[in-house]
Short mmCIF file of C-alpha atoms in Angstrom, two decimals:
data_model
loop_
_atom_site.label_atom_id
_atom_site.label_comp_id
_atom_site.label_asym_id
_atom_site.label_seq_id
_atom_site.Cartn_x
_atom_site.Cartn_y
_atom_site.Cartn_z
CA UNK A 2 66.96 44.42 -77.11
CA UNK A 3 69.92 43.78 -79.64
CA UNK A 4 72.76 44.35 -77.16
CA UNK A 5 71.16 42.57 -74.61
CA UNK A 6 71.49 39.55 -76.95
CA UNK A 7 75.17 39.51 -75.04
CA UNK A 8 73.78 38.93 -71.19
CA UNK A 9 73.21 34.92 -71.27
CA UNK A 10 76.57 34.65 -73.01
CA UNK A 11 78.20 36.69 -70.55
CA UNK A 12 76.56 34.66 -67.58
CA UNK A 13 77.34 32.00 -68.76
CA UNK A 14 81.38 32.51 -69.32
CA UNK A 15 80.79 33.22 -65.62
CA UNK A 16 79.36 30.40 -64.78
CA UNK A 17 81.55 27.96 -67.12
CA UNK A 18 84.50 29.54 -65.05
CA UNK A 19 83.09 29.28 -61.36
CA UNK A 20 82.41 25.98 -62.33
CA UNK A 21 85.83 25.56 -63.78
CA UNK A 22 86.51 26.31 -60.37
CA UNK A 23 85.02 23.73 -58.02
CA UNK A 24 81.34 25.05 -58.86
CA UNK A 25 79.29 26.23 -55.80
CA UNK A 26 79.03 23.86 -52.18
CA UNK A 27 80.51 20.82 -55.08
CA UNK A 28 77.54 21.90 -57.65
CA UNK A 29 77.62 22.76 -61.05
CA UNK A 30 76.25 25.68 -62.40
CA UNK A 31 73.84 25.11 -65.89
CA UNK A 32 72.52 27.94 -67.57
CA UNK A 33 69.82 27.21 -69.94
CA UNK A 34 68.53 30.02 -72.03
CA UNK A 35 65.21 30.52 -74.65
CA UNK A 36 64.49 33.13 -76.90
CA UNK A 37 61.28 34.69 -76.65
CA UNK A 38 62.62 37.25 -79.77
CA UNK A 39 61.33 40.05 -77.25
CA UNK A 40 57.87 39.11 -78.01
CA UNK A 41 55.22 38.73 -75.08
CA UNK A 42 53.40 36.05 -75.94
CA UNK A 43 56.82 34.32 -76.71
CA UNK A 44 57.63 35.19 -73.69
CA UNK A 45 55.29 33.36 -72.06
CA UNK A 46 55.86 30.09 -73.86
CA UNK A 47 59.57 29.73 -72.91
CA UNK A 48 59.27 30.88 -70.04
CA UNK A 49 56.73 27.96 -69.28
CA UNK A 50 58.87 25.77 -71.08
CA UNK A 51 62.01 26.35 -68.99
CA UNK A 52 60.00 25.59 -66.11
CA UNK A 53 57.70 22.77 -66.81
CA UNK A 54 60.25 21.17 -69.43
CA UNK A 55 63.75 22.50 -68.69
CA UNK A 56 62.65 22.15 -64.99
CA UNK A 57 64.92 25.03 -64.35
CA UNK A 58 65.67 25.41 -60.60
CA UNK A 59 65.27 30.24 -60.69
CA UNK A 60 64.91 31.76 -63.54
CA UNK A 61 67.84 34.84 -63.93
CA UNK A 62 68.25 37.52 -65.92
CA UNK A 63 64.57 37.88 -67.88
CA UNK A 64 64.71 40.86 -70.72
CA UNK A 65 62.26 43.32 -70.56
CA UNK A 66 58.87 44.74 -68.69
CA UNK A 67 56.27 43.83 -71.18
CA UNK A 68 57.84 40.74 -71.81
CA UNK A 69 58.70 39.65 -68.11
CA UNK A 70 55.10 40.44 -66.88
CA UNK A 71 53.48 38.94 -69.22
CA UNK A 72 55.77 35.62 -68.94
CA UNK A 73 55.43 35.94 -64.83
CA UNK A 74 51.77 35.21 -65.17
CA UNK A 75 51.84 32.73 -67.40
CA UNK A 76 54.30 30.62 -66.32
CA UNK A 77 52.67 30.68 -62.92
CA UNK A 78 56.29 31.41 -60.94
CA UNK A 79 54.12 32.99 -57.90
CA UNK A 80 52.43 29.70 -57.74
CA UNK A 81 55.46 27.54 -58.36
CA UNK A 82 57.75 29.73 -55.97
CA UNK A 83 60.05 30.37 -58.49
CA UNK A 84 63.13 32.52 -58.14
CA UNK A 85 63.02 35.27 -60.57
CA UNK A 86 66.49 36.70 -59.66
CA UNK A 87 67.86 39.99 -61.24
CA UNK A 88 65.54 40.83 -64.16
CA UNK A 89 66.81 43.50 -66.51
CA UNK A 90 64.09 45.90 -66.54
CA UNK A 91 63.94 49.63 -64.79
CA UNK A 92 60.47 49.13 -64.55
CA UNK A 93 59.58 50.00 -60.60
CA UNK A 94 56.42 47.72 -60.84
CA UNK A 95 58.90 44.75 -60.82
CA UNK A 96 59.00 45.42 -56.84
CA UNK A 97 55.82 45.46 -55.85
CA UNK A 98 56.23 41.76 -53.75
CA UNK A 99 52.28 41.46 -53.83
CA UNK A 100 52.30 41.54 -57.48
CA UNK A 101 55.61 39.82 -57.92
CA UNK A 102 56.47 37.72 -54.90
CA UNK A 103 59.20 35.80 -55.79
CA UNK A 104 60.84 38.69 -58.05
CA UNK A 105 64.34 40.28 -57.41
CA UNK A 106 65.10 43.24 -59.40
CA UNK A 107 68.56 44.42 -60.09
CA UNK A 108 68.65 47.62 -62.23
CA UNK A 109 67.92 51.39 -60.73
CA UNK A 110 64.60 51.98 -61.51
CA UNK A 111 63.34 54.59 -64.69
CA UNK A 112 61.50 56.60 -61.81
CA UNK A 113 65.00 56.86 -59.88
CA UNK A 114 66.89 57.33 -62.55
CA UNK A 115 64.39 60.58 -64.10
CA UNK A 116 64.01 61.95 -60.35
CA UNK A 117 68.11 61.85 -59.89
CA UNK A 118 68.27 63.55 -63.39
CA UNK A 119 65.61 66.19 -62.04
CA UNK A 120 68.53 66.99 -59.69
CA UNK A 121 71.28 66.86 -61.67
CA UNK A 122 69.72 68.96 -64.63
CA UNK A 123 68.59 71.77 -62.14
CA UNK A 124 72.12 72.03 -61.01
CA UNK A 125 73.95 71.99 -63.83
CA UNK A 126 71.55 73.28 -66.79
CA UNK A 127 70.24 76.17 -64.27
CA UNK A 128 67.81 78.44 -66.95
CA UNK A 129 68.20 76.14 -70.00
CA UNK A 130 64.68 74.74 -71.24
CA UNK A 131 64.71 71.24 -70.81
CA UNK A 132 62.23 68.65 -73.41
CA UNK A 133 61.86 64.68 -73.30
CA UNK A 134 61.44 62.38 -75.54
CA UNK A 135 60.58 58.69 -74.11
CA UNK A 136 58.79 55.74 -74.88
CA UNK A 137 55.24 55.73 -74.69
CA UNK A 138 54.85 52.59 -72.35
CA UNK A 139 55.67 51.58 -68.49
CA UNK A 140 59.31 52.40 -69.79
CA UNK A 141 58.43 56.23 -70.39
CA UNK A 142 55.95 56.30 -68.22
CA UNK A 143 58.05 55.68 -65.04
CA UNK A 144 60.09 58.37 -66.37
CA UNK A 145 57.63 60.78 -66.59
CA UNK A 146 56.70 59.92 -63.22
CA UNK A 147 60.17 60.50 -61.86
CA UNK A 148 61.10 63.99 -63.47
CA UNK A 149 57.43 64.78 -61.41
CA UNK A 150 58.59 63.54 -58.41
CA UNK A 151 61.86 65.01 -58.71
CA UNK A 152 60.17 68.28 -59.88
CA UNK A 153 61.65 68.92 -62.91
CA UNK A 154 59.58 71.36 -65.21
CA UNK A 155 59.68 70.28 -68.76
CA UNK A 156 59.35 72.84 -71.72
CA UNK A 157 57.94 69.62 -74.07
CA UNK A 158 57.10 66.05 -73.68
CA UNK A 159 57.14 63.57 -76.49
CA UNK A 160 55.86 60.15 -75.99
CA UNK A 161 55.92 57.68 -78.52
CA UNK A 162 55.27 54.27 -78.98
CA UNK A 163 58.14 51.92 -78.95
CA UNK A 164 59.82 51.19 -82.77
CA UNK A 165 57.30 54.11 -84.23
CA UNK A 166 59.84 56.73 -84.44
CA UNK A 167 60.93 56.93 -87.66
CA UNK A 168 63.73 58.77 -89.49
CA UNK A 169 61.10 61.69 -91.07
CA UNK A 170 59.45 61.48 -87.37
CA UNK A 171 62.75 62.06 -85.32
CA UNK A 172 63.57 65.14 -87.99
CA UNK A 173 60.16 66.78 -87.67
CA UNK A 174 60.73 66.21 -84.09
CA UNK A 175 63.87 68.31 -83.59
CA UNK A 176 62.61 70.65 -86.35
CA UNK A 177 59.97 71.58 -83.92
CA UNK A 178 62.14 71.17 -80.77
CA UNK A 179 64.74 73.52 -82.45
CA UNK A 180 62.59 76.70 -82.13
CA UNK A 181 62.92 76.57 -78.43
CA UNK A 182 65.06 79.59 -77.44
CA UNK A 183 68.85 79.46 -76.23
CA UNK A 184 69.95 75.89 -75.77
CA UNK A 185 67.76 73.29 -74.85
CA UNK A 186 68.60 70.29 -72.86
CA UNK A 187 66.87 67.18 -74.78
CA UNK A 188 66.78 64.37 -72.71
CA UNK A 189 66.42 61.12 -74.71
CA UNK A 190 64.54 58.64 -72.21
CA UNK A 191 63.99 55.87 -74.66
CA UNK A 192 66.02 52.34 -76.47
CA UNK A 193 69.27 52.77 -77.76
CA UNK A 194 68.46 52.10 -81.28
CA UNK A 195 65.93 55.23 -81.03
CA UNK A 196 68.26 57.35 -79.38
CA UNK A 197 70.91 56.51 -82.16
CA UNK A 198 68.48 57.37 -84.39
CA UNK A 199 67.84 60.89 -82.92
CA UNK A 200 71.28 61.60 -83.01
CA UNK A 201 71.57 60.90 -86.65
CA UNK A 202 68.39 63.19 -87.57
CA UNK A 203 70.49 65.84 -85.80
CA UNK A 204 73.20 65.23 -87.80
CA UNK A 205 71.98 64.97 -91.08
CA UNK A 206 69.60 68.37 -89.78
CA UNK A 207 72.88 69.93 -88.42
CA UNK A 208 71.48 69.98 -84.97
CA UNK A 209 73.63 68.35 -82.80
CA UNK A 210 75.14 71.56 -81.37
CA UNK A 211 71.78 73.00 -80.60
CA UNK A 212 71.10 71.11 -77.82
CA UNK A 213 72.44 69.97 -75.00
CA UNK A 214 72.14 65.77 -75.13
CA UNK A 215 71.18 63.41 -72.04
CA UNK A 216 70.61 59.57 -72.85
CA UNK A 217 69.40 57.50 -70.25
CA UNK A 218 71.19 54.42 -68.97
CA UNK A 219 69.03 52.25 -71.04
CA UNK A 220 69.95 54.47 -74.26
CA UNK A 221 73.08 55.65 -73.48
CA UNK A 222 75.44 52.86 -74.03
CA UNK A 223 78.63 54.19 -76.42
CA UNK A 224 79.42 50.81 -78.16
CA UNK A 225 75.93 50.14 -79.27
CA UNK A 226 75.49 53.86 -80.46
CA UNK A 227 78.97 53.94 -82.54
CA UNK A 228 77.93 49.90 -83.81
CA UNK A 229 74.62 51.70 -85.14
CA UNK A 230 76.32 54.16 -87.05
CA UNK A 231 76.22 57.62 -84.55
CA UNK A 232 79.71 59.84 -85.44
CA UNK A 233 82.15 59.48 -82.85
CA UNK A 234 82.29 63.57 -82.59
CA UNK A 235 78.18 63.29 -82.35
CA UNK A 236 78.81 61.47 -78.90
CA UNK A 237 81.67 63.35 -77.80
CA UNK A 238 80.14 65.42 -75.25
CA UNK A 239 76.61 63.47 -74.39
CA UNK A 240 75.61 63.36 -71.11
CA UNK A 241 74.44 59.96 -70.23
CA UNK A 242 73.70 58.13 -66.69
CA UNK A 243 75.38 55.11 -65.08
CA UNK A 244 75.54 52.94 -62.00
CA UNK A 245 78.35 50.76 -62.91
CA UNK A 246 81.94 51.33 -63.46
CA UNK A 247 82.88 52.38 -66.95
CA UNK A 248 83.35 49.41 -69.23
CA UNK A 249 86.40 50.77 -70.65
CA UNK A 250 88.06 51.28 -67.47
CA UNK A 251 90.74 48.82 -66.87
CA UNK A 252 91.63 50.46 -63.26
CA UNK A 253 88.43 49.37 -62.04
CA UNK A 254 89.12 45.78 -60.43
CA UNK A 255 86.06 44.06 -61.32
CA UNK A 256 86.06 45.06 -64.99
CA UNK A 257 89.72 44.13 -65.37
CA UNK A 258 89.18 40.97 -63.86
CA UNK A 259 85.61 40.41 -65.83
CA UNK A 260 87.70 41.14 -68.75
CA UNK A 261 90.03 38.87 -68.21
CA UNK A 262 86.92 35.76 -67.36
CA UNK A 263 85.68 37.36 -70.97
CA UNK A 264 88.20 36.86 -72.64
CA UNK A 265 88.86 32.77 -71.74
CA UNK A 266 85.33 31.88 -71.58
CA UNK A 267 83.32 33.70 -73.82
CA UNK A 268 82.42 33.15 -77.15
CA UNK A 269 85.04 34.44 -79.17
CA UNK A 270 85.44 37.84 -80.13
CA UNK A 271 82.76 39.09 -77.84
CA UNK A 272 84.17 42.48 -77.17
CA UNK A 273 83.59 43.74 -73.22
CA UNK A 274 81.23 45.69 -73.15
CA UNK A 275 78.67 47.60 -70.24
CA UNK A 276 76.46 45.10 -71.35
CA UNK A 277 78.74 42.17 -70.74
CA UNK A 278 79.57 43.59 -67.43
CA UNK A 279 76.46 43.77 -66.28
CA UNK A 280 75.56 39.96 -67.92
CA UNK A 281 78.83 38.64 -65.24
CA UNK A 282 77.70 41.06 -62.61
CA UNK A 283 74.46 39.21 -61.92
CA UNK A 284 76.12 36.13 -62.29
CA UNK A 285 78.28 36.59 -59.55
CA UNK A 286 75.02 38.18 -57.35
CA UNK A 287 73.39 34.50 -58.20
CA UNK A 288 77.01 32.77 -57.28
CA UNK A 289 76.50 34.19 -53.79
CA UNK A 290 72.68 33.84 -53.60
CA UNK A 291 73.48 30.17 -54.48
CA UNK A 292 76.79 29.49 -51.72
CA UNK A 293 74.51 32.14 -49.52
CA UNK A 294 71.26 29.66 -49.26
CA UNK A 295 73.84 26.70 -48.14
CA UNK A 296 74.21 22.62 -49.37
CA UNK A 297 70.54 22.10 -49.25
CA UNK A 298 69.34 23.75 -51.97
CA UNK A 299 65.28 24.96 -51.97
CA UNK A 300 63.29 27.55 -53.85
CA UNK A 301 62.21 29.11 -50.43
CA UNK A 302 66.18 29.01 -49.17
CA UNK A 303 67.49 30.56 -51.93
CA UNK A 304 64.78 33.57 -51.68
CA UNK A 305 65.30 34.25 -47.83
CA UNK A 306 68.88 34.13 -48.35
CA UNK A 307 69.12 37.12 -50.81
CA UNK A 308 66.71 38.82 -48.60
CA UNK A 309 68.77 38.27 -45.45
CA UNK A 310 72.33 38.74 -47.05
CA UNK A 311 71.63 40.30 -50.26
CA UNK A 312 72.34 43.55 -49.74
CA UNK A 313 76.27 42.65 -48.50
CA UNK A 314 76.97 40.91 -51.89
CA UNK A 315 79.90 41.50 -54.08
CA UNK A 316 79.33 43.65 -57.35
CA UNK A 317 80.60 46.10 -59.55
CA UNK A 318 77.72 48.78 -58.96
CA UNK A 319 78.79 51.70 -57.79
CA UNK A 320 75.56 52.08 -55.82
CA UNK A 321 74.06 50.23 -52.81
CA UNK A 322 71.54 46.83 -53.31
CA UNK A 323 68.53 47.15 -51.00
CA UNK A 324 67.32 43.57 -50.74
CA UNK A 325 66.29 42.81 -47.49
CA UNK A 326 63.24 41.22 -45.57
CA UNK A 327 60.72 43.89 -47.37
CA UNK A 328 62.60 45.02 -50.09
CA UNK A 329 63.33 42.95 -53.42
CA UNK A 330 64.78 46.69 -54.86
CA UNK A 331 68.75 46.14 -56.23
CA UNK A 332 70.83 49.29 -56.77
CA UNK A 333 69.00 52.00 -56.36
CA UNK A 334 71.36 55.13 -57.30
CA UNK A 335 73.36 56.99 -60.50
CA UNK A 336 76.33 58.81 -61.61
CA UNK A 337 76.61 61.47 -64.67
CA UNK A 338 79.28 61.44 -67.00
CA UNK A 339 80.14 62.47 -70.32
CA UNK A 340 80.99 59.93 -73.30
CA UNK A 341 84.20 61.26 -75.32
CA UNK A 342 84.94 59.93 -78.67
CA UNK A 343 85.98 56.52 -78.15
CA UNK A 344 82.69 55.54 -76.14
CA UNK A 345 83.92 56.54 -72.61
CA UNK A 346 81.89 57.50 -69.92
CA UNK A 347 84.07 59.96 -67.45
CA UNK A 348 82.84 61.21 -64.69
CA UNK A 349 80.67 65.11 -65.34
CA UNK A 350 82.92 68.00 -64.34
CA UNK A 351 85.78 65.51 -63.23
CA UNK A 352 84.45 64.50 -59.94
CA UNK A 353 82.50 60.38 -59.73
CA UNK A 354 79.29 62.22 -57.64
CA UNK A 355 76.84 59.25 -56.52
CA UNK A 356 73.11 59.74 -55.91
CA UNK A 357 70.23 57.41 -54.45
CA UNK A 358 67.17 57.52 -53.94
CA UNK A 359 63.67 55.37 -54.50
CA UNK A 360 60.65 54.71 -56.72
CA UNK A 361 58.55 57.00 -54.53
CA UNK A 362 58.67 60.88 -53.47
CA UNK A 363 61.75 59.87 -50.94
CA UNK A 364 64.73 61.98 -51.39
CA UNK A 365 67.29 62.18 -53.41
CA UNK A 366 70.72 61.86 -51.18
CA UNK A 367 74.71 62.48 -51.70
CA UNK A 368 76.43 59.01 -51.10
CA UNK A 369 79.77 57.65 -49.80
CA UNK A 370 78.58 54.41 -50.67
CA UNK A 371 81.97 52.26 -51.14
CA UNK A 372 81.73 48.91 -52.68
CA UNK A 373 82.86 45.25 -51.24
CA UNK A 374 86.22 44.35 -52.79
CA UNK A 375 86.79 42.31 -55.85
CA UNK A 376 86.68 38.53 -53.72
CA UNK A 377 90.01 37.26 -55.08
CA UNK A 378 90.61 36.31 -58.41
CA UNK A 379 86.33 37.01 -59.14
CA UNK A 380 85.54 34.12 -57.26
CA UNK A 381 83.06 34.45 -54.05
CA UNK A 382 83.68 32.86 -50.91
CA UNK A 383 80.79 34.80 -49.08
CA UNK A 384 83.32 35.87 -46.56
#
C-alpha cells in the first residue's frame, strides 16, 4: 500500500485546482482524508469517524479489500446511504450491489484481469509452461478464479499469505520453479513490494533469464519496482498489464495535462506517476458525478446520477466504465505491454490491443473502445 500513499494527494491537487476554478455548480470541493495504516480494524474507526465526525458527504477512493469491507460494515454506509465512489480494489466482490449497495468500483477486476491474461498467454506463450505465484487472500483468489474461467492450465500454483514471502522463501521458490523444462512463464499475481522482491531473488539466483516475467497491474508498476531497488535491465523486458495510458507518455492528452495540474498543485516534488494518474483520474470521475447529480446535492442524487450517466464520463482509461442502472462495475478491460529500462510500459509486439470482459464466464472480446476527449484544459463541463 506504499505507493498508494500518493492517491489522496493526487485528488486532492485535483480538486484544489477545479476549485481554483469556480468549484462545481459554485461549490467547493474538500477532501478530507484518515489513515487507517492499511489495518482493518483501523479501517473501521476512520472510516466511522469521517462519517459520524467529519460528516463527510461520499466517501472516495478507499484502499484495499480487507480493509474496505471490513470498514463498509462498520461504518454502516448501507444504512447511512453513503456514496462509496471509486474504491481501489480489483476485488470483484466490491460489485455485488446486495452486499455493497451504495459501492462504485473503479479498477478492472483480479478475475478480469487473470481471465484476459488466460488469453493473452495462450497466444503468445503457445507450449511454454506457465506457474503463479499470488496472494493467498480474495486478492489471489479472484485470480485463481479468472485463469479458470479463462482456461488457462497452470504447471504450479503458489499461494501465499500476504507479507510472508520472504527473501529465503522467494529463492527456494524459484529454485524449485527453475526445474520446470524450457522456459517458463511466471506470472507474479501479487503486491508490488513482493513482486520486487521476486525479481531480486532471481537476480541474486541468476534467474531472471529463465523465465519469462508477467506482473499484474497491481504489481507491475515500474517506478515503485526501480524505487525498491529491482535493476533497470531486470525490468527491461517484463510483461505487465494496464488499463490506463502509460504514465510516462507525454502524447497522451490527459497525462500531459494531469502533469501539468501535478506539477502546480501537488505537494512538491511528487513525481507523476501511474499512481498519481489514477489518484486525478477518479477525481475528475467524482467532478462529473458531482456537476452530473445537479445544484441540489443528495446522497440518493449523486448515486442515480453515476448510474444513469456514468458510463459517458471523461477519463484516461483506455477501457470502457460499465456503471449503469444494474451495474456499479468501472473499467472492465486490459492492455499488455512490456516495461523497458526507464519504467515504460509500450505496447506488446508494437500494436495498443484492448480486451474486455467480466467477473463471470462471459467472454473475453477485441475492442475499438475510443475514449471521450480531454474536456478542455482538464476541466469537465459534462457536455
Amino acid at each position: 500500500g506504499v505507493a498508494y500513499g500518493k492517491v489522496p494527494g493526487a485528488m486532492k491537487a485535483y480538486f484544489d485546482y477545479i476549485n481554483a476554478n469556480g468549484g462545481v455548480n459554485g461549490r467547493k470541493i474538500k477532501l478530507i482524508s484518515r489513515d487507517d495504516k492499511y489495518l482493518p480494524t483501523l479501517a473501521a474507526t476512520q472510516t466511522t469517524n469521517l462519517i459520524l465526525k467529519d460528516n463527510v458527504f461520499a466517501l472516495v477512493g478507499a484502499l484495499g479489500t480487507a480493509t474496505h469491507s471490513k470498514a463498509y460494515k462498520a461504518a454502516a454506509l448501507a444504512k447511512n446511504n453513503v456514496p462509496d465512489l471509486f474504491v481501489n480494489t480489483g476485488f470483484s466482490g466490491f460489485g455485488d450491489t446486495t452486499k455493497y449497495p451504495t459501492t462504485f468500483t473503479v479498477l478492472p477486476s483480479y478475475a478480469m484481469e487473470a481471465k484476459i491474461m488466460s488469453k493473452f498467454i495462450k497466444e503468445k506463450f503457445t507450449g511454454q509452461a506457465v506457474a503463479l505465484i499470488a496472494q493467498d487472500d480474495e486478492f489471489g483468489i479472484d485470480g485463481v478464479n479468472g485463469f479458470k474461467a479463462g482456461g488457462l492450465t497452470l504447471a504450479s500454483t503458489t499461494l501465499y499469505p500476504q507479507s510472508s514471502l520472504t527473501d529465503a522463501r522467494a529463492k527456494a521458490l524459484l529454485t524449485g520453479l527453475s526445474a520446470i523444462p524450457g522456459k517458463p512463464v511466471l506470472v507474479l499475481f501479487g503486491t508490488t513490494d513482493v513482486t520486487a522482491g521476486i525479481l531480486k531473488a532471481a537476480e541474486s539466483l541468476d534467474l531472471v533469464s529463465k523465465f519469462t516475467w508477467i506482473a499484474g497491474s497491481v504489481g507491475g508498476d515500474a517506478n515503485t519496482l526501480l524505487a525498491l531497488g529491482v535493476k533497470a535491465t531486470t525490468m527491461t523486458g517484463v510483461v505487465a498489464a494496464s488499463f490506463f495510458p502509460d504514465a510516462k507518455d507525454k502524447s497522451d492528452e490527459y497525462v500531459s495535462q494531469f502533469m501539468k495540474i501535478n506539477e502546480k498543485y501537488n505537494t512538491k516534488g511528487v513525481t507523476f506517476d501511474n499512481v498519481v494518474l489514477q489518484g486525478m483520474n477518479s477525481a475528475m470521475l467524482t467532478v462529473q458525478a458531482l456537476r452530473a447529480a445537479g445544484k441540489n446535492l443528495t446522497r440518493a442524487g449523486l448515486i442515480s446520477a453515476i448510474e444513469s450517466k456514468g458510463a459517458k464520463f471523461a477519463g484516461a482509461g483506455l477501457v470502457p466504465l460499465n456503471y449503469s442502472a444494474t451495474s456499479r462495475v468501472g473499467y472492465n478491460g486490459y492492455w499488455f505491454g512490456q516495461l523497458n529500462a526507464t519504467g515504460e510500459l509500450k505496447p506488446y509486439g508494437g500494436t495498443l490491443a484492448i480486451f474486455t470482459t467480466d467477473s463471470g464466464a462471459g467472454a473475453i472480446e477485441a475492442s475499438t473502445y475510443k475514449r471521450p476527449t480531454m474536456p478542455k484544459n482538464g476541466i469537465p463541463t459534462n457536455s
